[in-house]
């Protein structure tokens, strides 16, 4: 299991949390959003999904990844 922390801009409410966490979950990974810090902590299996795929799914929800 891999872990990663992404700095994500544009998240400001519960809907944002649900959008990001839902998009990550659809890929078979787990994501925990910290709105105050603007961070998403991820856990994923590299053999099933790549970090780039997860980043793309988050960006498709309308958020900007800064790292």
PDB file of C-alpha atoms in Angstrom:
ATOM      1  CA  UNK A   1       0.000   0.000   0.000  1.00  0.00           C
ATOM      2  CA  UNK A   2       1.352   3.380  -1.043  1.00  0.00           C
ATOM      3  CA  UNK A   3       0.581   6.651   0.687  1.00  0.00           C
ATOM      4  CA  UNK A   4       0.793  10.187  -0.661  1.00  0.00           C
ATOM      5  CA  UNK A   5      -0.238  13.645   0.465  1.00  0.00           C
ATOM      6  CA  UNK A   6      -1.367  16.130  -2.161  1.00  0.00           C
ATOM      7  CA  UNK A   7      -1.811  19.887  -1.805  1.00  0.00           C
ATOM      8  CA  UNK A   8      -5.126  20.627  -3.508  1.00  0.00           C
ATOM      9  CA  UNK A   9      -6.485  24.132  -4.093  1.00  0.00           C
ATOM     10  CA  UNK A  10     -10.123  25.073  -4.535  1.00  0.00           C
ATOM     11  CA  UNK A  11     -11.683  22.885  -1.842  1.00  0.00           C
ATOM     12  CA  UNK A  12     -13.870  24.876   0.543  1.00  0.00           C
ATOM     13  CA  UNK A  13     -16.902  22.874   1.677  1.00  0.00           C
ATOM     14  CA  UNK A  14     -18.464  19.508   2.350  1.00  0.00           C
ATOM     15  CA  UNK A  15     -19.386  19.111  -1.301  1.00  0.00           C
ATOM     16  CA  UNK A  16     -15.702  19.495  -2.201  1.00  0.00           C
ATOM     17  CA  UNK A  17     -14.777  16.789   0.306  1.00  0.00           C
ATOM     18  CA  UNK A  18     -17.387  14.431  -1.147  1.00  0.00           C
ATOM     19  CA  UNK A  19     -16.313  15.145  -4.729  1.00  0.00           C
ATOM     20  CA  UNK A  20     -12.635  14.490  -4.099  1.00  0.00           C
ATOM     21  CA  UNK A  21     -13.072  11.496  -1.814  1.00  0.00           C
ATOM     22  CA  UNK A  22     -15.683   9.998  -4.173  1.00  0.00           C
ATOM     23  CA  UNK A  23     -13.483  10.387  -7.243  1.00  0.00           C
ATOM     24  CA  UNK A  24     -10.581   8.705  -5.447  1.00  0.00           C
ATOM     25  CA  UNK A  25     -12.800   5.897  -4.165  1.00  0.00           C
ATOM     26  CA  UNK A  26     -14.049   5.105  -7.695  1.00  0.00           C
ATOM     27  CA  UNK A  27     -10.453   4.244  -8.578  1.00  0.00           C
ATOM     28  CA  UNK A  28     -10.156   1.806  -5.682  1.00  0.00           C
ATOM     29  CA  UNK A  29      -8.073   4.106  -3.486  1.00  0.00           C
ATOM     30  CA  UNK A  30      -8.934   5.944  -0.289  1.00  0.00           C
ATOM     31  CA  UNK A  31      -8.595   9.666   0.260  1.00  0.00           C
ATOM     32  CA  UNK A  32      -9.040  11.772   3.370  1.00  0.00           C
ATOM     33  CA  UNK A  33      -9.533  15.509   2.821  1.00  0.00           C
ATOM     34  CA  UNK A  34      -8.318  18.107   5.334  1.00  0.00           C
ATOM     35  CA  UNK A  35     -10.130  21.269   4.240  1.00  0.00           C
ATOM     36  CA  UNK A  36      -8.299  23.575   6.646  1.00  0.00           C
ATOM     37  CA  UNK A  37      -4.880  22.513   5.384  1.00  0.00           C
ATOM     38  CA  UNK A  38      -5.963  21.987   1.761  1.00  0.00           C
ATOM     39  CA  UNK A  39      -4.502  18.485   1.795  1.00  0.00           C
ATOM     40  CA  UNK A  40      -5.651  15.086   0.583  1.00  0.00           C
ATOM     41  CA  UNK A  41      -4.034  12.048   2.177  1.00  0.00           C
ATOM     42  CA  UNK A  42      -4.170   9.045  -0.139  1.00  0.00           C
ATOM     43  CA  UNK A  43      -3.724   5.313   0.264  1.00  0.00           C
ATOM     44  CA  UNK A  44      -3.641   3.172  -2.875  1.00  0.00           C
ATOM     45  CA  UNK A  45      -2.289  -0.013  -4.403  1.00  0.00           C
ATOM     46  CA  UNK A  46       0.229   0.890  -7.104  1.00  0.00           C
ATOM     47  CA  UNK A  47      -0.561  -2.353  -8.925  1.00  0.00           C
ATOM     48  CA  UNK A  48      -4.186  -1.205  -9.362  1.00  0.00           C
ATOM     49  CA  UNK A  49      -4.005   2.569  -9.836  1.00  0.00           C
ATOM     50  CA  UNK A  50      -1.229   5.104 -10.314  1.00  0.00           C
ATOM     51  CA  UNK A  51      -0.779   8.385  -8.494  1.00  0.00           C
ATOM     52  CA  UNK A  52      -1.101  10.163 -11.843  1.00  0.00           C
ATOM     53  CA  UNK A  53      -4.516   8.560 -12.402  1.00  0.00           C
ATOM     54  CA  UNK A  54      -5.634   9.706  -8.952  1.00  0.00           C
ATOM     55  CA  UNK A  55      -4.379  13.240  -9.606  1.00  0.00           C
ATOM     56  CA  UNK A  56      -6.234  13.309 -12.921  1.00  0.00           C
ATOM     57  CA  UNK A  57      -9.481  12.194 -11.244  1.00  0.00           C
ATOM     58  CA  UNK A  58      -9.170  14.989  -8.667  1.00  0.00           C
ATOM     59  CA  UNK A  59      -8.436  17.580 -11.360  1.00  0.00           C
ATOM     60  CA  UNK A  60     -11.464  16.378 -13.346  1.00  0.00           C
ATOM     61  CA  UNK A  61     -13.573  17.412 -10.334  1.00  0.00           C
ATOM     62  CA  UNK A  62     -12.339  20.996 -10.851  1.00  0.00           C
ATOM     63  CA  UNK A  63      -9.516  21.236  -8.295  1.00  0.00           C
ATOM     64  CA  UNK A  64      -5.857  22.180  -8.772  1.00  0.00           C
ATOM     65  CA  UNK A  65      -3.059  19.975  -7.462  1.00  0.00           C
ATOM     66  CA  UNK A  66      -0.020  21.984  -6.400  1.00  0.00           C
ATOM     67  CA  UNK A  67       2.605  19.263  -5.881  1.00  0.00           C
TER      68      UNK A  67
END
